[in-house]
CSV table of C-alpha atoms in Angstrom, one decimal:
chain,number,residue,atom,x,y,z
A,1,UNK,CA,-65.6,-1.1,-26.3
A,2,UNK,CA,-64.5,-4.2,-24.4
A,3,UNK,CA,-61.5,-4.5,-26.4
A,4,UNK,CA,-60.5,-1.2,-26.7
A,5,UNK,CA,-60.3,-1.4,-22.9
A,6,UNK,CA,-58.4,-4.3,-23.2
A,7,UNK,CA,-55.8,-3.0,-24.9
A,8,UNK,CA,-55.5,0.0,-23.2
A,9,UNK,CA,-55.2,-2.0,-19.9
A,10,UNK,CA,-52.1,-3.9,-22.0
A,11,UNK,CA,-50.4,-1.1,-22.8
A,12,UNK,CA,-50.2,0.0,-20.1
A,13,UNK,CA,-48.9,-3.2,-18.4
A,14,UNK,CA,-46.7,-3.2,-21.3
A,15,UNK,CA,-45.5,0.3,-20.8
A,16,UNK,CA,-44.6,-0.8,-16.9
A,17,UNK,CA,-42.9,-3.9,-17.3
A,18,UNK,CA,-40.3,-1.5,-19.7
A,19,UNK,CA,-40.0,0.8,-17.4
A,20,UNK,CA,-38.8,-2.1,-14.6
A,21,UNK,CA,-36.7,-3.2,-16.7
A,22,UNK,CA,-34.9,-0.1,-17.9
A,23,UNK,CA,-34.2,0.7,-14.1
A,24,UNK,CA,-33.2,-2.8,-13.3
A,25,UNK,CA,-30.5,-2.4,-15.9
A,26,UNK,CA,-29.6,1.2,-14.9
A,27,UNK,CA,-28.7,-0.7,-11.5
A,28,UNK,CA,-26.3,-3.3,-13.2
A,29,UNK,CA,-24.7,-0.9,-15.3
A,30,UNK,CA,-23.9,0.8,-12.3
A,31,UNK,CA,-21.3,-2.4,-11.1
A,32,UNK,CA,-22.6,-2.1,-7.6
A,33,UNK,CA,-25.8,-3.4,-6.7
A,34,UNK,CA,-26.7,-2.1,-3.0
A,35,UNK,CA,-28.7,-3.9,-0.6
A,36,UNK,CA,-32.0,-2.0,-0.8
A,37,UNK,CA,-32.2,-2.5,-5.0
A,38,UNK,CA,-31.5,-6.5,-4.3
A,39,UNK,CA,-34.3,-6.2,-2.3
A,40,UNK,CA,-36.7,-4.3,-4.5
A,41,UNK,CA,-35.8,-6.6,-7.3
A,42,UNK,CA,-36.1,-9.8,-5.0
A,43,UNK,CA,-32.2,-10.5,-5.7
A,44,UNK,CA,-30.8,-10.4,-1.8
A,45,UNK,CA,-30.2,-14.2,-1.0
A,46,UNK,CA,-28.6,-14.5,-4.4
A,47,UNK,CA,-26.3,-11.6,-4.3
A,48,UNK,CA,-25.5,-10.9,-0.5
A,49,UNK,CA,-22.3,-12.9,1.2
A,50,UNK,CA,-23.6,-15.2,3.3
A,51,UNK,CA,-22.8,-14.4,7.2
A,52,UNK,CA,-20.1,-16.1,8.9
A,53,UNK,CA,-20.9,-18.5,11.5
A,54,UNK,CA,-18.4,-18.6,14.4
A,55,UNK,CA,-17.4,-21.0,16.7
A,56,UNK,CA,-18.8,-19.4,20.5
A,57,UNK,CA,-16.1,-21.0,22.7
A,58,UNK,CA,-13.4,-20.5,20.0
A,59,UNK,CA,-14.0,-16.8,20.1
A,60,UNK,CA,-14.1,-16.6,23.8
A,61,UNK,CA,-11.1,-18.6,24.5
A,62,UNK,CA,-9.3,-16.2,21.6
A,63,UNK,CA,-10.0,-13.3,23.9
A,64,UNK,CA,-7.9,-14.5,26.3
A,65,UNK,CA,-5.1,-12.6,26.5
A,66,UNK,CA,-2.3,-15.2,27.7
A,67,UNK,CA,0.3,-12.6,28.7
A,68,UNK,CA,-2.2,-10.1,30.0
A,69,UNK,CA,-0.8,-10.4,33.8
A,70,UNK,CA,2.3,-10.4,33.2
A,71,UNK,CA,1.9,-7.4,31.4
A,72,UNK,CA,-0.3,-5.5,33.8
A,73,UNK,CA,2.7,-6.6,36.7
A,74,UNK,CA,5.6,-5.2,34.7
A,75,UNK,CA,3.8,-2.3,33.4
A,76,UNK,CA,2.9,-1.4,37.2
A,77,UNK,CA,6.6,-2.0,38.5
A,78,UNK,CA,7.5,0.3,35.8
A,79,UNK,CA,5.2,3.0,37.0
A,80,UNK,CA,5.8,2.7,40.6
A,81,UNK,CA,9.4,3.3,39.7
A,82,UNK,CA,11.1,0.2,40.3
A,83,UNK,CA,12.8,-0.2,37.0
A,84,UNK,CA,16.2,1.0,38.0
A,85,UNK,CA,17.7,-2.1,38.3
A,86,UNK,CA,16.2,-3.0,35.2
A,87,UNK,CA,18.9,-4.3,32.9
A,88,UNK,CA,17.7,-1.9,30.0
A,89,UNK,CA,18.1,1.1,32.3
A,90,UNK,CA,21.4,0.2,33.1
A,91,UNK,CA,22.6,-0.2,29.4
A,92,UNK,CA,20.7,3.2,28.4
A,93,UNK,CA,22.4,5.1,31.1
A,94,UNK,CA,25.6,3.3,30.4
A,95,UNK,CA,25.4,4.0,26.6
A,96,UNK,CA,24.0,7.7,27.3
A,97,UNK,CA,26.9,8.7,29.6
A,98,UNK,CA,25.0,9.4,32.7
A,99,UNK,CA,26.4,7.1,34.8
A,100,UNK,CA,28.1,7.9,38.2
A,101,UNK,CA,30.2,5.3,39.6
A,102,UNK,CA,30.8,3.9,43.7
A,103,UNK,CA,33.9,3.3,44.9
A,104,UNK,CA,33.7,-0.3,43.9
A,105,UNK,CA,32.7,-0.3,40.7
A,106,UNK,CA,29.0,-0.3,40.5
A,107,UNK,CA,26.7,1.9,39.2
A,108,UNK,CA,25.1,4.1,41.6
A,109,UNK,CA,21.5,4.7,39.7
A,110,UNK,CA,20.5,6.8,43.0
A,111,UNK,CA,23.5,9.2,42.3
A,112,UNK,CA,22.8,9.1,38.5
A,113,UNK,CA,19.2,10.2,38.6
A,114,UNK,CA,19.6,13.0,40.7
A,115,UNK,CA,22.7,14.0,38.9
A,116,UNK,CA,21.6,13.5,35.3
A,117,UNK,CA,18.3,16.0,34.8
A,118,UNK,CA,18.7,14.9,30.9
A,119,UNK,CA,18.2,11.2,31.7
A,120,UNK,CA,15.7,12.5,34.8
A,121,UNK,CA,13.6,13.8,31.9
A,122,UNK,CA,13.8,10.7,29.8
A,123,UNK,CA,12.9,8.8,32.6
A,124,UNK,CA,10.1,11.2,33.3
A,125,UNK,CA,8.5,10.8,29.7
A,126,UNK,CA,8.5,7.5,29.4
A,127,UNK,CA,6.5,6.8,32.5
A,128,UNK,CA,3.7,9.3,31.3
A,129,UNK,CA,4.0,7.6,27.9
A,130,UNK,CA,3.9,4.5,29.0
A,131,UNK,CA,0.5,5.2,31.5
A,132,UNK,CA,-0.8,6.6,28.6
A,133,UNK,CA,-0.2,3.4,26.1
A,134,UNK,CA,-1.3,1.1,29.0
A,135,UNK,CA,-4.9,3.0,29.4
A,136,UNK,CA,-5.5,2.4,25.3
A,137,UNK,CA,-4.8,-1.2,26.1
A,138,UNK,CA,-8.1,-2.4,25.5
A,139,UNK,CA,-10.6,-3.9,22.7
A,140,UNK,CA,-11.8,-1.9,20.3
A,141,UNK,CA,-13.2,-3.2,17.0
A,142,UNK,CA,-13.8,0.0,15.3
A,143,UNK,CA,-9.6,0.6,15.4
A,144,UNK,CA,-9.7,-0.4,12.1
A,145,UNK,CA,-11.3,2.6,10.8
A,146,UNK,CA,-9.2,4.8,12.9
A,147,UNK,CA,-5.9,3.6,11.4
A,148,UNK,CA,-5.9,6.8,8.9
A,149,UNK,CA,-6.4,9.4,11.7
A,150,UNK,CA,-3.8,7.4,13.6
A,151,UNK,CA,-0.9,6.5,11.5
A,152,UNK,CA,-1.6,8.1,8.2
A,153,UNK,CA,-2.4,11.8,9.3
A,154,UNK,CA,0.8,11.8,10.9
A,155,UNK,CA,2.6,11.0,7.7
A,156,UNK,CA,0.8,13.3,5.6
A,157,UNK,CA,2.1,16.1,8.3
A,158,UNK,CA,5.3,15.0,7.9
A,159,UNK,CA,5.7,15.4,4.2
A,160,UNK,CA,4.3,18.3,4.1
A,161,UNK,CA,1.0,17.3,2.3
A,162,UNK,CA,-2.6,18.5,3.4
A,163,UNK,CA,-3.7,16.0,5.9
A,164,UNK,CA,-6.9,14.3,4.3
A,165,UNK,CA,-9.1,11.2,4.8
A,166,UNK,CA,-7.9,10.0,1.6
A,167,UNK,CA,-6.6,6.3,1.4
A,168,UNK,CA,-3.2,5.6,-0.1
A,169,UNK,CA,-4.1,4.6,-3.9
A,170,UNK,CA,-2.1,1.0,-3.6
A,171,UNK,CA,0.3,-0.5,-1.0
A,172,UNK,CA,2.5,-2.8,-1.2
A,173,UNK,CA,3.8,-4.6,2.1
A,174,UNK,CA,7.5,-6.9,1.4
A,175,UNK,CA,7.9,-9.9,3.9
A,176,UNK,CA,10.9,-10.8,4.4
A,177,UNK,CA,10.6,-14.6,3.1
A,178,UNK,CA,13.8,-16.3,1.2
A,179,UNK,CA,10.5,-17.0,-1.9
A,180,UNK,CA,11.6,-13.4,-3.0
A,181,UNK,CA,14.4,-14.4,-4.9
A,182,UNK,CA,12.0,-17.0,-6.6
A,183,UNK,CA,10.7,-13.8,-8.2
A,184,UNK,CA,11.5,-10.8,-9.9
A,185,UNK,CA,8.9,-8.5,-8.5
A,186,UNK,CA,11.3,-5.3,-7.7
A,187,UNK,CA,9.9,-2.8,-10.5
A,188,UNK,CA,6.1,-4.2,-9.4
A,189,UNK,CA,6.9,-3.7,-5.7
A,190,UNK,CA,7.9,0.3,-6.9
A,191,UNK,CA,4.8,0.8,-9.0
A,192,UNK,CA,2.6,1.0,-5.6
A,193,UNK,CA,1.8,4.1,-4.1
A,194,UNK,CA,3.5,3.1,-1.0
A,195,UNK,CA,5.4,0.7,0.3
A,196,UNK,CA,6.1,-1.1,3.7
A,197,UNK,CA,8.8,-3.1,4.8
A,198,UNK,CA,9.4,-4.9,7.9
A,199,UNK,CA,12.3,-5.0,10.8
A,200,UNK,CA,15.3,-3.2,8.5
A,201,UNK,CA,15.1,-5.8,6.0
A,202,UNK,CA,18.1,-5.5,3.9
A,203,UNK,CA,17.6,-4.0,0.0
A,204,UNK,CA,21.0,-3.2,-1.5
A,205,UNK,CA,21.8,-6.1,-4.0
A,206,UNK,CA,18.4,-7.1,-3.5
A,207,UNK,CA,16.6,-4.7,-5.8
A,208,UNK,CA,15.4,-6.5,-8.8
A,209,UNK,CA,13.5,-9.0,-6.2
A,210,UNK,CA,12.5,-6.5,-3.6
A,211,UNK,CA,12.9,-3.2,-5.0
A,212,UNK,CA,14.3,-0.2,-3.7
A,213,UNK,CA,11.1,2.3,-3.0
A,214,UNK,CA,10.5,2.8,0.8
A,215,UNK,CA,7.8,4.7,2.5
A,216,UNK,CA,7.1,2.8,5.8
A,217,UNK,CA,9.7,1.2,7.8
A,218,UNK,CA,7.5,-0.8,10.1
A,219,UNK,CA,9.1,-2.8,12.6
A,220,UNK,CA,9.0,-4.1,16.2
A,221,UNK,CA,10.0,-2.6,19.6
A,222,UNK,CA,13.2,-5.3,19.9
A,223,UNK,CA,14.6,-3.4,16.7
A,224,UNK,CA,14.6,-0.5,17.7
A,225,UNK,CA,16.1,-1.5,21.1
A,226,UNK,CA,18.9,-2.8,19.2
A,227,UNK,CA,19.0,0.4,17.1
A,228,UNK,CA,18.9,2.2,20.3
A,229,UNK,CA,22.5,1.1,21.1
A,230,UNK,CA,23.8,3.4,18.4
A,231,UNK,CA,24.7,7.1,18.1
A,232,UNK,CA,22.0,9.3,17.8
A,233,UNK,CA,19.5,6.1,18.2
A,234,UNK,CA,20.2,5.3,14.5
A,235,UNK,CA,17.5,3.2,12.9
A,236,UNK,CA,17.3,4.5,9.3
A,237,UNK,CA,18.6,1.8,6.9
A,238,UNK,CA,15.8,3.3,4.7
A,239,UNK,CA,16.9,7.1,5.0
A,240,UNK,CA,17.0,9.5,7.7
A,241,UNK,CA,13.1,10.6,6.2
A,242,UNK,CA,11.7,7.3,6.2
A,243,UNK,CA,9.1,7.0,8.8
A,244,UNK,CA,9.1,4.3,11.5
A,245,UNK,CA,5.5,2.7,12.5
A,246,UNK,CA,6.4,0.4,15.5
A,247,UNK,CA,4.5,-2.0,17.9
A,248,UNK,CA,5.2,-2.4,21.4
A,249,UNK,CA,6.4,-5.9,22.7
A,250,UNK,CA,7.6,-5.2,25.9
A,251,UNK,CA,6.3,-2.4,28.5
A,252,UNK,CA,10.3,-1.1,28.7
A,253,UNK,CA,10.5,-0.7,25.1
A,254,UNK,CA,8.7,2.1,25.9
A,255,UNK,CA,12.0,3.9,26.9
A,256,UNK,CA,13.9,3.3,23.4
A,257,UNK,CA,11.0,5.1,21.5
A,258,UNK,CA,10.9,8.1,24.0
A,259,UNK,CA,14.8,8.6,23.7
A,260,UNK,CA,14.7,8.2,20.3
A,261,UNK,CA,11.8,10.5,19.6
A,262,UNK,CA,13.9,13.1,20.7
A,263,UNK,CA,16.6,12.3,17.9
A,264,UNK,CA,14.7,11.5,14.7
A,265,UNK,CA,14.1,13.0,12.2
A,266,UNK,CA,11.2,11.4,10.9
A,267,UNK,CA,8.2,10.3,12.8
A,268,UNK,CA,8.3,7.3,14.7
A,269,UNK,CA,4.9,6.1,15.8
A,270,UNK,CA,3.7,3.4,18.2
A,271,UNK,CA,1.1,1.5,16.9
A,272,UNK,CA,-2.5,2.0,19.1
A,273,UNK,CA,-2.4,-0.6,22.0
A,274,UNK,CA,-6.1,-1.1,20.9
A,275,UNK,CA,-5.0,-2.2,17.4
A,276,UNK,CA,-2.4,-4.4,18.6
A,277,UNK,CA,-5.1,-6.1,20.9
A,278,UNK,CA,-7.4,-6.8,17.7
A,279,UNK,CA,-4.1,-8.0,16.0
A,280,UNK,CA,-3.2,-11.1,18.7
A,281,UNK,CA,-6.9,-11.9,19.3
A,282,UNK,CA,-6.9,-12.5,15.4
A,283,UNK,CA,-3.9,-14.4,15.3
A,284,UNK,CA,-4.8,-16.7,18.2
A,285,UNK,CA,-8.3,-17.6,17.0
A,286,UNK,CA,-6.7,-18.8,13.7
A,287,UNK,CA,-4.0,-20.8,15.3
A,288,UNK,CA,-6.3,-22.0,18.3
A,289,UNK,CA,-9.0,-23.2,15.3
A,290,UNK,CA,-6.3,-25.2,13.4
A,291,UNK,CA,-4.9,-27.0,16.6
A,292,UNK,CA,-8.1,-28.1,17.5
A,293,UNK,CA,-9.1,-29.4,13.8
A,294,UNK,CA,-5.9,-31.0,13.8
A,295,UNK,CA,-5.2,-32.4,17.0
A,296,UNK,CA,-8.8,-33.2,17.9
A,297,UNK,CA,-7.8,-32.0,21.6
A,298,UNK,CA,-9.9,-29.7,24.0
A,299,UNK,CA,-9.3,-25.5,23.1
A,300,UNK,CA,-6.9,-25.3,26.6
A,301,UNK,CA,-4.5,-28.1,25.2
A,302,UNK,CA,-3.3,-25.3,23.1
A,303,UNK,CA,-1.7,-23.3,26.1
A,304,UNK,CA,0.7,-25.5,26.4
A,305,UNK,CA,1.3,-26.0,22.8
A,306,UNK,CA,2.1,-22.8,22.1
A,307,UNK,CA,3.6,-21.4,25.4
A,308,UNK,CA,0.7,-18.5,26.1
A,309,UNK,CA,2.8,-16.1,27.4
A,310,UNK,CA,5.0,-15.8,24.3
A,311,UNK,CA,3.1,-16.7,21.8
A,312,UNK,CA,2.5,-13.3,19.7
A,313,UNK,CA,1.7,-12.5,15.8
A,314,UNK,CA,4.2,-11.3,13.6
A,315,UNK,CA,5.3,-8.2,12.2
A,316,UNK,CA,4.1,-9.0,8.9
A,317,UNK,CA,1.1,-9.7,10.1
A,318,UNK,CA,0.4,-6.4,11.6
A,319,UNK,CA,1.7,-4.7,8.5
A,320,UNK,CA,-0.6,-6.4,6.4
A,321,UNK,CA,-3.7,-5.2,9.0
A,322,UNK,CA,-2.2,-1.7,9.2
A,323,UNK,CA,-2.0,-1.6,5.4
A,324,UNK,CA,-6.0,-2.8,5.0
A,325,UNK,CA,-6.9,0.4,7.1
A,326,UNK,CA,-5.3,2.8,5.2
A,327,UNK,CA,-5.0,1.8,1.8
A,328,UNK,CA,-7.2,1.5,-1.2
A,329,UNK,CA,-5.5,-2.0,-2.6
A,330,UNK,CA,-3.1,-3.7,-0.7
A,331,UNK,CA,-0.6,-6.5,-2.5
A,332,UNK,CA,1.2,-8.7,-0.6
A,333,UNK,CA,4.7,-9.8,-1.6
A,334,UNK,CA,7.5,-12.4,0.4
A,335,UNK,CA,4.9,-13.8,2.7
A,336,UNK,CA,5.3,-17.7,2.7
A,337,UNK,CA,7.8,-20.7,2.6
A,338,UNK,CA,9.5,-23.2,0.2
A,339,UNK,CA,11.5,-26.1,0.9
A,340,UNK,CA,14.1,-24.7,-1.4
A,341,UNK,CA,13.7,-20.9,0.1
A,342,UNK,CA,15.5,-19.4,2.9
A,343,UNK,CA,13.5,-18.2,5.8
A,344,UNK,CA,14.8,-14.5,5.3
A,345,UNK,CA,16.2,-13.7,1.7
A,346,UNK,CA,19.1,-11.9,3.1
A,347,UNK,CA,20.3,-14.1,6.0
A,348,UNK,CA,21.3,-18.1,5.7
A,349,UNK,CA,18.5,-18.3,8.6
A,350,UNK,CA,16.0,-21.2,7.8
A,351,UNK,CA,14.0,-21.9,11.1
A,352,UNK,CA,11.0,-20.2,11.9
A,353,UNK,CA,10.5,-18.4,15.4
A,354,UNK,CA,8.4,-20.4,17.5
A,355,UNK,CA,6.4,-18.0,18.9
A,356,UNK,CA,4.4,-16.9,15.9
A,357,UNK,CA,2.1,-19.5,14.4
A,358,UNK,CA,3.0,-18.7,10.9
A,359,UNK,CA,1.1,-21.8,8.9
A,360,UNK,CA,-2.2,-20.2,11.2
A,361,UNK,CA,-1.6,-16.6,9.5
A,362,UNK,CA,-0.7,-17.8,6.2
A,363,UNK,CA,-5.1,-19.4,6.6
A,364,UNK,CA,-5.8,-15.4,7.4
A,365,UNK,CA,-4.4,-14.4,4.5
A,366,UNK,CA,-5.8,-16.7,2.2
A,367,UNK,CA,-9.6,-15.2,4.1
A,368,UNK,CA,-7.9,-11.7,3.0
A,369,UNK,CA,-8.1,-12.6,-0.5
A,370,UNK,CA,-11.3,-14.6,-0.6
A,371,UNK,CA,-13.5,-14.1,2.2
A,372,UNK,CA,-12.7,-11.7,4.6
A,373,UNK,CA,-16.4,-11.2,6.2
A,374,UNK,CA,-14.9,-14.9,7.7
A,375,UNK,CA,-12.2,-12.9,10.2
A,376,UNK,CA,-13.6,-12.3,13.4
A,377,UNK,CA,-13.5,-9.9,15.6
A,378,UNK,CA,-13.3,-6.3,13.3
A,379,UNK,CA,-15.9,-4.2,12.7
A,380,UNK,CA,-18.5,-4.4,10.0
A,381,UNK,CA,-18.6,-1.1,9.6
A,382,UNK,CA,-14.8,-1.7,8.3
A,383,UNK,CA,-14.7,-2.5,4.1
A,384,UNK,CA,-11.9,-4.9,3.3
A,385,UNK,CA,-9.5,-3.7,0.5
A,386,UNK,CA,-8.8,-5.8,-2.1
A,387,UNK,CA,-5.8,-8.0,-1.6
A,388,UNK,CA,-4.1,-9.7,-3.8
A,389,UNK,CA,-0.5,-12.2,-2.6
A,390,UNK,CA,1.8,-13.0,-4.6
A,391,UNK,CA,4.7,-15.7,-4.4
């Protein structure tokens, strides 16, 4: 009887163990193995990325905003209306034919604006535009899930497709970097669902390296101010139907997008104020880590360094972020330098602007690739894309 007990009591243990098993390797066959299964099969502290530790004072000194008052100051004079000696204002009225001139020569902006209900209105909208950009202007570390309602909605209205939450299926963002022609990446560059290219980088006779396919031109607000300039505010080297994403780098850039809203065909969208907060407090932490570890000197050495007020990421910079919040895989192509290569493939330039920190964005990349949860400040309720650079 004893044994016959014992047996039973076996099989059954038997029975159980099998039936662990069986669902443990239901879970791997699954590729994914979620948090609560690690923990039910005492597999967390193997499996789960360890948490990044970051540096207090580091953090709190990147949140400091280095051109904040200046901002606030111009962005006030611009609302209390004393932009009309404002060098920009006089070229725009100059260039849109509104001007009315005084006996000696000068411009009389008095005369203009109460002659000129077209520019009036101009005026008019870019003062409400602009309050409403400067309210947004504030830290938000959720953005990054709100890049689709923000930037892609709009595009899937625009050609005509029904606007979902659905992530573009692969992007690919092209630099601008001279390594381009190290590489024949054109037809690679064209395979991706979308692509993104920066500040009216040339493409014709550039094809096989860059491609040819286009479907964000994403640039900064000083390009379009030069675009401005021209008839019909023509920034299009990509087609008429190309859409522009844009970020803001001065307050009175503000005016350029308003008139030239009005003429465009396709959309041309301001990037969230919010977003480009997230974006410079990024950048700085990177650079303001690697001058420290370098230079050995205290966090407030780096002001100096790296001129506060100016210092700003780059465009491809915020490409790459825009393209992590809206697309499914993101590939990265022309980002980097060689002593042999060119700083731009299609100019003979070969210094770098000083106020970017590019060697401090070229660490955040390399995080991209192999451990974003170390990039401060975004959201953990944001999932990274996979990213993949090549050079």
């Amino acid at each position: 009887m004893m044994k016959r007990r014992a047996r039973h009591l076996f099989s059954i243990l038997l029975l159980a163990l099998l039936a662990v098993a069986l669902a443990f390797r239901a879970v791997l066959r699954r590729g994914f193995v979620g948090p609560f299964e690690l923990e039910r099969y005492g597999l967390a502290a193997a499996r789960r990325p360890p948490a990044p530790v970051f540096n207090s004072s580091l953090l709190r000194y990147a949140e400091i905003d280095g051109a904040d008052e200046k901002f606030r100051r111009e962005t006030q004079q611009l609302l209390d209306g004393k932009f009309l000696g404002h060098p920009q204002f006089r070229r725009f009225a100059a260039r849109r034919r509104f001007t009315n001139f005084e006996p000696n020569g000068r411009i009389n902006m008095v005369v203009q604006l109460s002659l000129a209900p077209r520019y009036q209105r101009y005026v008019q909208d870019f003062r409400r535009n602009l309050q409403d950009w400067s309210r947004k202007k504030r830290f938000e570390p959720d953005v990054m899930n709100d890049l689709i309602r923000l930037v892609k909605h709009p595009l899937d209205r625009h050609g005509g497709l029904v606007v979902s939450d659905r992530r573009y299926a692969s992007c690919a963002v092209v630099g601008n970097s001279g390594i381009l022609l190290q590489s024949e990446n054109g037809e690679l560059i064209d395979s991706h669902e979308a692509v993104i290219r920066l500040n009216n980088a040339k493409i014709k006779g550039f094809e096989r390296n860059v491609g040819s396919k286009t479907t964000i031109s994403f640039v900064n607000s000083n390009i379009l101010h030069l675009c401005a300039r021209r008839e019909r505010c023509f920034c299009h080297p990509y087609g008429v139907d190309v859409p522009i994403v844009m970020y803001i780098c001065q307050p009175v850039h503000l005016l350029d997008c308003t008139m030239c809203n009005s003429s465009h065909k396709a959309p041309l969208i301001v990037t969230d104020p919010s977003f480009d907060l997230l974006c410079a407090r990024i950048v700085k932490y990177y650079s303001v880590r690697r001058f420290a570890n370098e230079t050995g000197k205290p966090l407030e050495a780096w002001d100096a360094s790296h001129d506060k007020v100016f210092f700003h990421y780059s465009s491809g910079m915020q490409a790459i972020m825009l393209a992590l919040g809206i697309c499914d895989r993101v590939s990265v192509f022309g980002f980097g330098k060689s002593e042999s290569a060119k700083h731009h493939y299609y100019t003979n330039q070969k210094g770098e602007l000083t106020l970017h920190d590019y060697r401090a964005e070229y660490e955040l990349y390399h995080d991209l690739v192999e451990r974003p949860q170390a990039i401060p400040f975004i959201s953990d309720k944001f999932k990274f894309p996979p990213v993949t650079i090549y050079q």
